Coordinates of C-alpha atoms and ligand atoms in Angstrom, one line a residue:
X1 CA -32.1 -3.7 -16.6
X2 CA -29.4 -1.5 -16.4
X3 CA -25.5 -2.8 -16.3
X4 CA -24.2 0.0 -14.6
X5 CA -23.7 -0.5 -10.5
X6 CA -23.8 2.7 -8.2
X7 CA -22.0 3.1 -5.9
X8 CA -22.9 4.9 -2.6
X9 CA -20.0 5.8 -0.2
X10 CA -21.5 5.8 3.3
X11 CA -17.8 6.5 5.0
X12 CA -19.1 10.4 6.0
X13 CA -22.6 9.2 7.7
X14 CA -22.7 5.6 8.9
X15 CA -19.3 5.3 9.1
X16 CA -18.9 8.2 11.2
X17 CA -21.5 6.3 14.1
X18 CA -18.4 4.2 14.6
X19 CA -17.4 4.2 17.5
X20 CA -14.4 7.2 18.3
X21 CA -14.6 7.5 14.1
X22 CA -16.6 11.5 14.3
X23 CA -15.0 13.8 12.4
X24 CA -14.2 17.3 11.9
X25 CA -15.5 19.5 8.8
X26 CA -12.6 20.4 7.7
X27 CA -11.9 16.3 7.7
X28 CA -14.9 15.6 6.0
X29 CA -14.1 18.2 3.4
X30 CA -10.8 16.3 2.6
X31 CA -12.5 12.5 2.6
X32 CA -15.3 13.8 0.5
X33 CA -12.6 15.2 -2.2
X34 CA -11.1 12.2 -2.0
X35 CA -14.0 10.1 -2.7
X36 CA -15.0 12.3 -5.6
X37 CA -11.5 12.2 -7.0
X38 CA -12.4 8.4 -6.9
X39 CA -15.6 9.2 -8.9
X40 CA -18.1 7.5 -6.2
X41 CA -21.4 8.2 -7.9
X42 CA -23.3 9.5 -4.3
X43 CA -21.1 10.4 -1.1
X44 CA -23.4 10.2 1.8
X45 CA -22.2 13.5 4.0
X46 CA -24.0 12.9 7.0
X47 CA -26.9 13.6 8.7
X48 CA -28.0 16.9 8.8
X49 CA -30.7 17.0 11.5
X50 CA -27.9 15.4 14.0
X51 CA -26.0 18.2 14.9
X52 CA -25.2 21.4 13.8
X53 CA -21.3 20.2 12.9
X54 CA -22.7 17.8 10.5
X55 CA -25.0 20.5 9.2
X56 CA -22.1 22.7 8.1
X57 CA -20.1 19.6 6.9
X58 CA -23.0 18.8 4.5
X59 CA -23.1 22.7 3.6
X60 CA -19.6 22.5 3.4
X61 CA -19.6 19.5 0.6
X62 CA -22.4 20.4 -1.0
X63 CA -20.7 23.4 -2.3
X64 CA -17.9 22.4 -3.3
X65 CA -18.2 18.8 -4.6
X66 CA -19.6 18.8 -8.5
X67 CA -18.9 15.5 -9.7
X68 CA -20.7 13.4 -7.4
X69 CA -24.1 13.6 -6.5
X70 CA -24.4 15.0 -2.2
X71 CA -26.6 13.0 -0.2
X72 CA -27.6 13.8 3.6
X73 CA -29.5 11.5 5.8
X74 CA -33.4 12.8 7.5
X75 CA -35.4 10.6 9.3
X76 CA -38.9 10.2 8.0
X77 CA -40.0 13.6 9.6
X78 CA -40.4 17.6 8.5
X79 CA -37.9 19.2 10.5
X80 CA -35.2 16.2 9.4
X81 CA -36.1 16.5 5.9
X82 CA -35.9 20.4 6.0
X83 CA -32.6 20.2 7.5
X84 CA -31.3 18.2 5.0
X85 CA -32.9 20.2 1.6
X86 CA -31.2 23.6 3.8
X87 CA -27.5 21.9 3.9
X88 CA -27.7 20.8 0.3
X89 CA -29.1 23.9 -0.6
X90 CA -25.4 24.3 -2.9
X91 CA -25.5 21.3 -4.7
X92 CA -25.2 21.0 -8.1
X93 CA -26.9 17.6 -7.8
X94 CA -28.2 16.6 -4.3
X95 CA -30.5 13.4 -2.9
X96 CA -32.4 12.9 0.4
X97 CA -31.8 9.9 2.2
X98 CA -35.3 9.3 4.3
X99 CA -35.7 6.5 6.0
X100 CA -38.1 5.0 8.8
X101 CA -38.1 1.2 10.6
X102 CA -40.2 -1.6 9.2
X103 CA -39.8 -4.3 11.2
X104 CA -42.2 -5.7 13.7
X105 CA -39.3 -5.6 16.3
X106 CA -38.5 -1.6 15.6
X107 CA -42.0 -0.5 15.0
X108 CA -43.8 -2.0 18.2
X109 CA -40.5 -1.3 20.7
X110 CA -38.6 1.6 19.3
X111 CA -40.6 4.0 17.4
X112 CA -44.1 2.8 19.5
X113 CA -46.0 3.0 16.3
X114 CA -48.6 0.8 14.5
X115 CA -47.6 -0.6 10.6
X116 CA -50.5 2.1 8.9
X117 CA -48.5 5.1 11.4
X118 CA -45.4 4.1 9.7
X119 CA -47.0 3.5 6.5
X120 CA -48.5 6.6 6.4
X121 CA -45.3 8.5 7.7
X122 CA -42.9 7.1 5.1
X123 CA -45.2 8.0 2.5
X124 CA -45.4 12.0 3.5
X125 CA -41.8 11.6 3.9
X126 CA -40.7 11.0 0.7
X127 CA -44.0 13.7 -0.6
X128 CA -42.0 16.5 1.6
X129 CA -38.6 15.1 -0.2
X130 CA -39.7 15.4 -3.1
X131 CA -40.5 19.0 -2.9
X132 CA -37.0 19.9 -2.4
X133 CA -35.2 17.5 -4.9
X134 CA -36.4 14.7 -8.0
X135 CA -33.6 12.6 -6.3
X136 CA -35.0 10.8 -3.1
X137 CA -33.8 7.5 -1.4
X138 CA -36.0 5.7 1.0
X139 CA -34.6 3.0 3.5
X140 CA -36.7 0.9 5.1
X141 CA -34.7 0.6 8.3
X142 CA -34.0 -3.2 9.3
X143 CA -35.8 -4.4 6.2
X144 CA -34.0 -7.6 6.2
X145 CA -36.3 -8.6 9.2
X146 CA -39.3 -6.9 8.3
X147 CA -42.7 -8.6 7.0
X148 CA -42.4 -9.0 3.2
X149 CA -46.1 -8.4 2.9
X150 CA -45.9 -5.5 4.9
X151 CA -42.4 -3.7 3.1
X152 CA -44.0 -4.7 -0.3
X153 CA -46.9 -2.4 0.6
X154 CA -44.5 0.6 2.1
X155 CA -42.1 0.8 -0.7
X156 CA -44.9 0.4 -3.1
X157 CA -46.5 3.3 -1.7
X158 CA -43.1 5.1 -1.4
X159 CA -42.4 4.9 -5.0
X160 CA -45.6 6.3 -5.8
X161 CA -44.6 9.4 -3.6
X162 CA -41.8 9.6 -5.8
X163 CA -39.0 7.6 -4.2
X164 CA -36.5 7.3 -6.7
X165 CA -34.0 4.8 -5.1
X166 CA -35.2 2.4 -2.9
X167 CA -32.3 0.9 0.0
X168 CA -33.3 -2.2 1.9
X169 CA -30.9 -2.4 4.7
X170 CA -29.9 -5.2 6.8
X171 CA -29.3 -2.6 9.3
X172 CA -27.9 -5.8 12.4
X173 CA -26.4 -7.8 9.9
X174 CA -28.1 -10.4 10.3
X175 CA -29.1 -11.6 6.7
X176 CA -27.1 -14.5 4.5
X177 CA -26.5 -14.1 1.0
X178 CA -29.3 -16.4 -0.8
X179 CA -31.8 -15.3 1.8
X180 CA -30.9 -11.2 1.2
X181 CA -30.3 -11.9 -2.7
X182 CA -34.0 -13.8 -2.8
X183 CA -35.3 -10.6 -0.5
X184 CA -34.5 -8.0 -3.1
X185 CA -35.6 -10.0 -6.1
X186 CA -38.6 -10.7 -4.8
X187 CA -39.2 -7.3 -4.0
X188 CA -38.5 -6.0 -7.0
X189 CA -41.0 -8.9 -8.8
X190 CA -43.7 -8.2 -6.1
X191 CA -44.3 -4.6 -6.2
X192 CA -46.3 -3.7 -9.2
X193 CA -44.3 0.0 -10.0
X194 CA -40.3 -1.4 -8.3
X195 CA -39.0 -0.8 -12.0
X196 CA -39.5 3.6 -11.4
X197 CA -36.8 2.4 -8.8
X198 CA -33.4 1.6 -8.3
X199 CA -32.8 -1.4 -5.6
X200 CA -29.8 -0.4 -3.1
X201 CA -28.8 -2.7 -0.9
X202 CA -27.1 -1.6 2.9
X203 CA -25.6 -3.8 4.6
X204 CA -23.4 -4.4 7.9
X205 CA -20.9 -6.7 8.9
X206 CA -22.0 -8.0 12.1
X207 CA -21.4 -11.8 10.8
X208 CA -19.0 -10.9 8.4
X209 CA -21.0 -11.1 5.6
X210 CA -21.6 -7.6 4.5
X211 CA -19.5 -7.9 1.3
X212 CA -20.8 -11.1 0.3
X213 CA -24.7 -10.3 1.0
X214 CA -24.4 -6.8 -0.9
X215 CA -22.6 -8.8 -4.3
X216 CA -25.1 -11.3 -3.8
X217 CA -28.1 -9.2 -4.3
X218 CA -26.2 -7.3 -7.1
X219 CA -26.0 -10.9 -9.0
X220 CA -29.2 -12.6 -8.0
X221 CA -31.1 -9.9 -6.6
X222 CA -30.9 -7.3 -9.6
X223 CA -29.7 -4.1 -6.7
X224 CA -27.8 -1.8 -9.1
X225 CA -26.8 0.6 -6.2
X226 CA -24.5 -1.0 -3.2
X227 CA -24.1 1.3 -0.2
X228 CA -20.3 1.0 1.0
X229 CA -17.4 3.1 2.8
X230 CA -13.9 3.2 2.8
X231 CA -12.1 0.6 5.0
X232 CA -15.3 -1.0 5.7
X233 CA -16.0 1.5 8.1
X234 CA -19.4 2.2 10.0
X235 CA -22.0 1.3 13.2
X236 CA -20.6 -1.9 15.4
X237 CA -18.7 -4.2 13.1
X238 CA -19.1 -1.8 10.2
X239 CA -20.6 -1.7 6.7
X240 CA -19.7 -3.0 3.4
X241 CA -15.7 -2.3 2.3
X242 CA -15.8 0.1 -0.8
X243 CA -12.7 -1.4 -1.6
X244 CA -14.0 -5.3 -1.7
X245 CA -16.9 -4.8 -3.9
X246 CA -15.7 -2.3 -6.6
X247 CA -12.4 -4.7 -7.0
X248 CA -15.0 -7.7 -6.7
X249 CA -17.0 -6.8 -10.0
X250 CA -14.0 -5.3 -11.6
X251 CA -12.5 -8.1 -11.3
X252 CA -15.1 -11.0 -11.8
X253 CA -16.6 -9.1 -14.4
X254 CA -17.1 -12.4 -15.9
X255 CA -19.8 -12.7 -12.9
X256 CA -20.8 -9.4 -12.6
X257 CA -21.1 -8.5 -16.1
X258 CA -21.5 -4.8 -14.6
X259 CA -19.9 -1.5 -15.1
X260 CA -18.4 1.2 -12.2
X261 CA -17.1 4.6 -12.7
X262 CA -15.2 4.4 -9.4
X263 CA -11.4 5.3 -10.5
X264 CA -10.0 2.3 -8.6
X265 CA -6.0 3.7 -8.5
X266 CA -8.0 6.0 -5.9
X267 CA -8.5 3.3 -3.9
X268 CA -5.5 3.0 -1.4
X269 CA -4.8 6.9 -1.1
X270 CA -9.0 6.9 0.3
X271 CA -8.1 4.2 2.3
X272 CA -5.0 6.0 3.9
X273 CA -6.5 9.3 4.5
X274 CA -9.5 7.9 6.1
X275 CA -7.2 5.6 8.5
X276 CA -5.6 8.9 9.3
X277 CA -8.2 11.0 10.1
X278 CA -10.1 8.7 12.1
X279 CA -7.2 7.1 14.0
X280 CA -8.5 3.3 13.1
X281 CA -5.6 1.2 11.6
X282 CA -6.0 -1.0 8.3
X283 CA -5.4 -4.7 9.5
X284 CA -2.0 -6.1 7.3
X285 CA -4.1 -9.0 5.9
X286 CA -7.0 -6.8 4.9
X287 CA -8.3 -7.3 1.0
X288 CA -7.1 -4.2 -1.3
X289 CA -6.0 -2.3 1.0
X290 CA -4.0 -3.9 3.9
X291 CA -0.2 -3.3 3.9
X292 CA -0.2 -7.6 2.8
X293 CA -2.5 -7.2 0.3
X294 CA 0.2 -7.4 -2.1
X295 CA 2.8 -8.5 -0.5
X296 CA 4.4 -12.3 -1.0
X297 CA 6.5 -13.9 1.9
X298 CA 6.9 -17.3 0.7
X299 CA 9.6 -18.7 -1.6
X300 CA 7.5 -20.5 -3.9
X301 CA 5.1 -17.5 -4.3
X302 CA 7.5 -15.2 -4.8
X303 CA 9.3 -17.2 -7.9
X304 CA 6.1 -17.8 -9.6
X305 CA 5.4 -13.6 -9.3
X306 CA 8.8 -13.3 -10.4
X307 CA 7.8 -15.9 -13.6
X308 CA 4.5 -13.9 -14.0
X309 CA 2.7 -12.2 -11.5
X310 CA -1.0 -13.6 -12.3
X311 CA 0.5 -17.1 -10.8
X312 CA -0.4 -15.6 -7.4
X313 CA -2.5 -12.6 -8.1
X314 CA -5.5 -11.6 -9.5
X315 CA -5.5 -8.0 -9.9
X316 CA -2.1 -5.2 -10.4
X317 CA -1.6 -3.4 -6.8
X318 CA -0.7 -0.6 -9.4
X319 CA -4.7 -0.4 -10.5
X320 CA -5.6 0.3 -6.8
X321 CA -3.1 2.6 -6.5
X322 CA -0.3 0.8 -4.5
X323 CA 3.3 2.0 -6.1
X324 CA 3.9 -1.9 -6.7
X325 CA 3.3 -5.6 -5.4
X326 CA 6.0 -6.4 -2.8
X327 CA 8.6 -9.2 -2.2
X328 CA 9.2 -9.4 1.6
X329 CA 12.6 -11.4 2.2
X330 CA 12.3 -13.7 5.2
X331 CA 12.5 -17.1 5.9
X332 CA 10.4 -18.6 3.6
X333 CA 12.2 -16.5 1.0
X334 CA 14.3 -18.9 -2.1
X335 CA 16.9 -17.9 -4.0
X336 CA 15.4 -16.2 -6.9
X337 CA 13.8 -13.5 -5.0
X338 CA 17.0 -12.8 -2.8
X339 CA 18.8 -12.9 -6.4
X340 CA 16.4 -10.0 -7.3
X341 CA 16.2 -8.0 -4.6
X342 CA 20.3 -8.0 -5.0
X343 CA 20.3 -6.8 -8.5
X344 CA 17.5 -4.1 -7.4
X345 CA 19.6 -2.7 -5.1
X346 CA 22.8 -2.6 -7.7
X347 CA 24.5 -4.9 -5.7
X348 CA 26.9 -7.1 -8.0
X349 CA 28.1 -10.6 -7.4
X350 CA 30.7 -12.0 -9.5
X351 CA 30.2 -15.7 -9.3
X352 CA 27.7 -18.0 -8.5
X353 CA 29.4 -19.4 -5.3
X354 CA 29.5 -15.8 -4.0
X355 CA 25.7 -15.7 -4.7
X356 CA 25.1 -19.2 -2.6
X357 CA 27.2 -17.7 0.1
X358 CA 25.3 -14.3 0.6
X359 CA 22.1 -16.5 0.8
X360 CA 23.4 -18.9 2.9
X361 CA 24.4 -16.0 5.1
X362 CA 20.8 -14.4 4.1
X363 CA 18.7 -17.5 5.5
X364 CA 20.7 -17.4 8.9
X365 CA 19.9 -14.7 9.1
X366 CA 16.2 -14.6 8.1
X367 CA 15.6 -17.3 10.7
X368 CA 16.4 -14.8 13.4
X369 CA 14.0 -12.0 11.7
X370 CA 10.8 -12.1 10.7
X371 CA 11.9 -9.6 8.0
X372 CA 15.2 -8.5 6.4
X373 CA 15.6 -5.4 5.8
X374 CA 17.3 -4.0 2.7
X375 CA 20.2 -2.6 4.6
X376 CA 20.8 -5.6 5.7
X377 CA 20.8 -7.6 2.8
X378 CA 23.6 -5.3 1.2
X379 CA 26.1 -5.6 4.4
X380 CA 25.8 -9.8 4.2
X381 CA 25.8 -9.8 0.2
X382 CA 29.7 -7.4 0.9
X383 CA 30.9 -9.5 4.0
X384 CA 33.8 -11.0 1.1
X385 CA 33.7 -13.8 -1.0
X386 CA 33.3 -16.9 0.2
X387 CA 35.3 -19.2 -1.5
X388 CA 34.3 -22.3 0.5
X389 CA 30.6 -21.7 0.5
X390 CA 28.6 -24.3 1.8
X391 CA 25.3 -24.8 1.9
X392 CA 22.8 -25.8 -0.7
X393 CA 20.4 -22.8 -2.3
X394 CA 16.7 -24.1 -2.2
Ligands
KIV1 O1 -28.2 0.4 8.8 C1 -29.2 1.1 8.5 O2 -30.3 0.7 8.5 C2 -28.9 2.5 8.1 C3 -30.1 3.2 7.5 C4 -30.3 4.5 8.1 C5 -29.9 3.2 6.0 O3 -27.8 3.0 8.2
ZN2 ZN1 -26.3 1.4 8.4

C-alpha cells in the first residue's frame, strides 16, 4: 500500500456552503494560488453545475493552476458532469468529483429513488466521467450511514466504471473514529477490485470529531486521500482542518509512518487569507493556526521554552509559517521571561536589584492587565533605580 497521503483541499467547494463563506472569483483565484503554493495535491474549486460564478471560478483555476490537480464537483447526472468536464476544459490535470446518496434515509426521502435507481445511476455517472478525464472520484453521499452490503455493491460497481478514487463521506458527522476507521477497512477488504482505488475519507465536524475520524481511517482504515480545508471551514460545523491533519502526520510520523507534499510554512499565510476573504475569524486557542497556537502565558512554561523549546512544544511555529513562538508577559509571567524580553528590547539594567525592581513594578502592573505591552515594559524597566527594592522575584 502506498505511504504517501493525499491531500484534497475542499476550502473552494464545501467550505464555500458555509454559511456567509461564498466567494468571489477573483477570491477564489487567490485561495487556490495559495493552496497550490502549499502544494495541496487536488484543490476542489467548486461546483460547476451550481451557478454560473462558480463555473467561471473553476474556468478560472483550471487555467491557471499547474501544480495541483483541479477538481469540480457534478452530481451523479449528464448535464452536472458536462458542466464540470466544460470548466476544466484548461487543466493541465483535472478530476471529476461525482457523487450520489446511499443511504436508506437519503435514497427513500430525498432523492425518492430505489437502491438499483441509484445503483444504476452512479454507475453511468462515473461511465460519462470517464469520458472526459482517467481521474474520477466517486462519493457515496452519507456513506457513513448507509447499508454496508448495499455501498459494497455500488462502489464495486463504480470502480468497474472506472472510478479511480473512491470518498466515503460522513457527510452529518455523525461517525466515531473506530466505527469510521473499521467502515473503510472493511470496505476496502470487501470489495473484490477496492485495490484499482484510492479510499478518501470526508468528513464533518458536527461532533467535533472530523479530525480524529479522517486520521483514524488513515491509520486503521488504510484511506490514503483525506479531504480537508483551510481553517476547518465548510457545511454546518464544518469539515476536517487542513491545518490539524497535515501537522498531525508530520508530526506523529512515528504513527503515521506516511508522507505529504503539502509545504507546511504555507500553512498560516492560507489560513490568513482565507479568514480575510471570508470574514470568519480564527479562534486564539485554535491548533496551528490560532493567534495562541504558539504563544506561552505562564511563568513556568515560558522558562522551560526559554531552556529549550520542545519542553512545551511539539512542533517550530517557524515550520507552519509563524515568524516565531511567542512570550506574552502577564501575570503568570516569572522573571526569566521579563529578563528576556528586556534584553530583546536593548533595554540595560545594571544590577540585579534594579532587575527585581522593574519586575516588581512589572507584576503590579501585570495584575491590572491581562497583557503588557512592550511599550510598557520599557517605561517601568527606566522609572530609576530602585535602591530599596523590595519584593521577592518568583
Ligand atoms: O459531505 C458530503 O457528503 C459531501 C459530498 C458531496 C462529498 O460534501
Ligand atoms: Zn461535505
Amino acid at each position: 500500500m502506498s505511504d504517501r497521503l493525499i491531500i484534497f483541499d475542499t476550502t473552494l467547494r464545501d467550505g464555500e456552503q458555509s454559511p456567509g463563506a461564498s466567494m468571489t472569483k477573483e477570491e477564489k483565484l487567490r485561495i487556490a494560488r495559495q493552496l497550490e503554493r502549499m502544494r495541496v495535491d487536488v484543490i476542489e474549486a467548486g461546483f460547476a453545475a451550481s451557478s454560473e460564478g462558480d463555473f467561471q471560478a473553476i474556468r478560472a483555476i483550471a487555467s491557471e493552476v499547474k501544480d495541483s490537480i483541479v477538481c469540480s464537483l457534478a452530481r451523479a447526472n449528464e448535464r452536472d458532469i458536462s458542466r464540470a468536464a466544460e470548466a476544466l476544459k484548461p487543466a493541465s490535470r483535472s478530476r471529476i468529483h461525482t457523487f450520489i446518496a446511499t443511504s436508506a434515509l437519503h435514497m427513500e426521502k430525498k432523492l425518492r429513488m430505489s437502491p438499483d435507481q441509484v445503483y444504476e445511476q452512479a454507475r453511468r455517472a462515473v461511465c460519462l466521467a470517464r469520458g472526459y478525464t482517467d481521474d474520477v472520484e466517486f462519493s457515496p453521499e452519507d456513506g457513513s450511514r448507509s447499508d454496508l452490503d448495499f455501498l459494497c455493491r455500488v462502489i464495486e460497481g463504480v470502480i468497474d466504471e472506472g472510478a479511480t478514487t473512491i470518498n466515503v463521506p460522513d457527510t452529518v458527522g455523525y461517525a466515531v473514529p473506530d466505527g469510521y476507521a473499521a467502515l473503510i477497512r472493511e470496505l476496502r477488504e470487501r470489495i473484490p477490485n477496492s485495490a484499482r482505488a484510492v479510499f478518501s475519507v470526508h468528513c464533518h465536524d458536527d461532533l467535533g470529531l472530523a479530525v480524529a475520524n479522517s486520521l483514524a481511517a488513515v491509520k486503521s482504515g488504510g484511506a490514503r486521500q483525506i479531504e480537508c480545508a483551510i481553517n476547518g471551514l465548510g457545511e454546518r460545523a464544518g469539515n476536517t482542518a487542513l491545518e490539524e491533519v497535515v501537522m498531525a502526520v508530520r508530526t506523529r510520523r512515528d504513527v503515521f509512518g506516511l508522507d505529504v507534499r503539502v509545504d507546511t510554512t504555507q500553512i498560516v499565510e492560507a489560513s490568513r487569507l482565507v479568514s480575510e476573504i471570508t470574514g470568519f475569524t480564527v479562534q486564539p486557542n485554535k491548533a496551528v493556526v490560532g493567534a495562541n497556537a504558539f504563544a506561552h502565558a505562564s511563568g513556568i512554561h515560558q522558562d522551560g521554552v526559554l531552556k529549550a523549546r520542545d519542553t512545551y512544544e511539539i512542533m517550530r511555529a517557524e515550520d507552519v509559517g509563524w515568524s516565531a513562538n511567542k512570550i506574552v508577559l502577564g501575570k503568570l509571567s516569572g522573571r526569566s521571561a521579563f529578563k528576556q524580553r528586556l534584553q530583546e528590547l536593548g533595554v540595560e539594567i545594571d544590577s540585579e536589584a534594579e532587575l527585581n525592581a522593574a519586575f516588581v513594578r512589572f507584576k503590579a502592573l501585570a495584575d491590572q492587565e491581562a497583557i503588557v505591552s512592550d511599550d510598557a515594559i520599557v517605561a517601568l524597566s527606566q522609572q530609576g533605580k530602585v535602591a530599596d527594592a523590595t519584593g521577592s522575584p518568583l
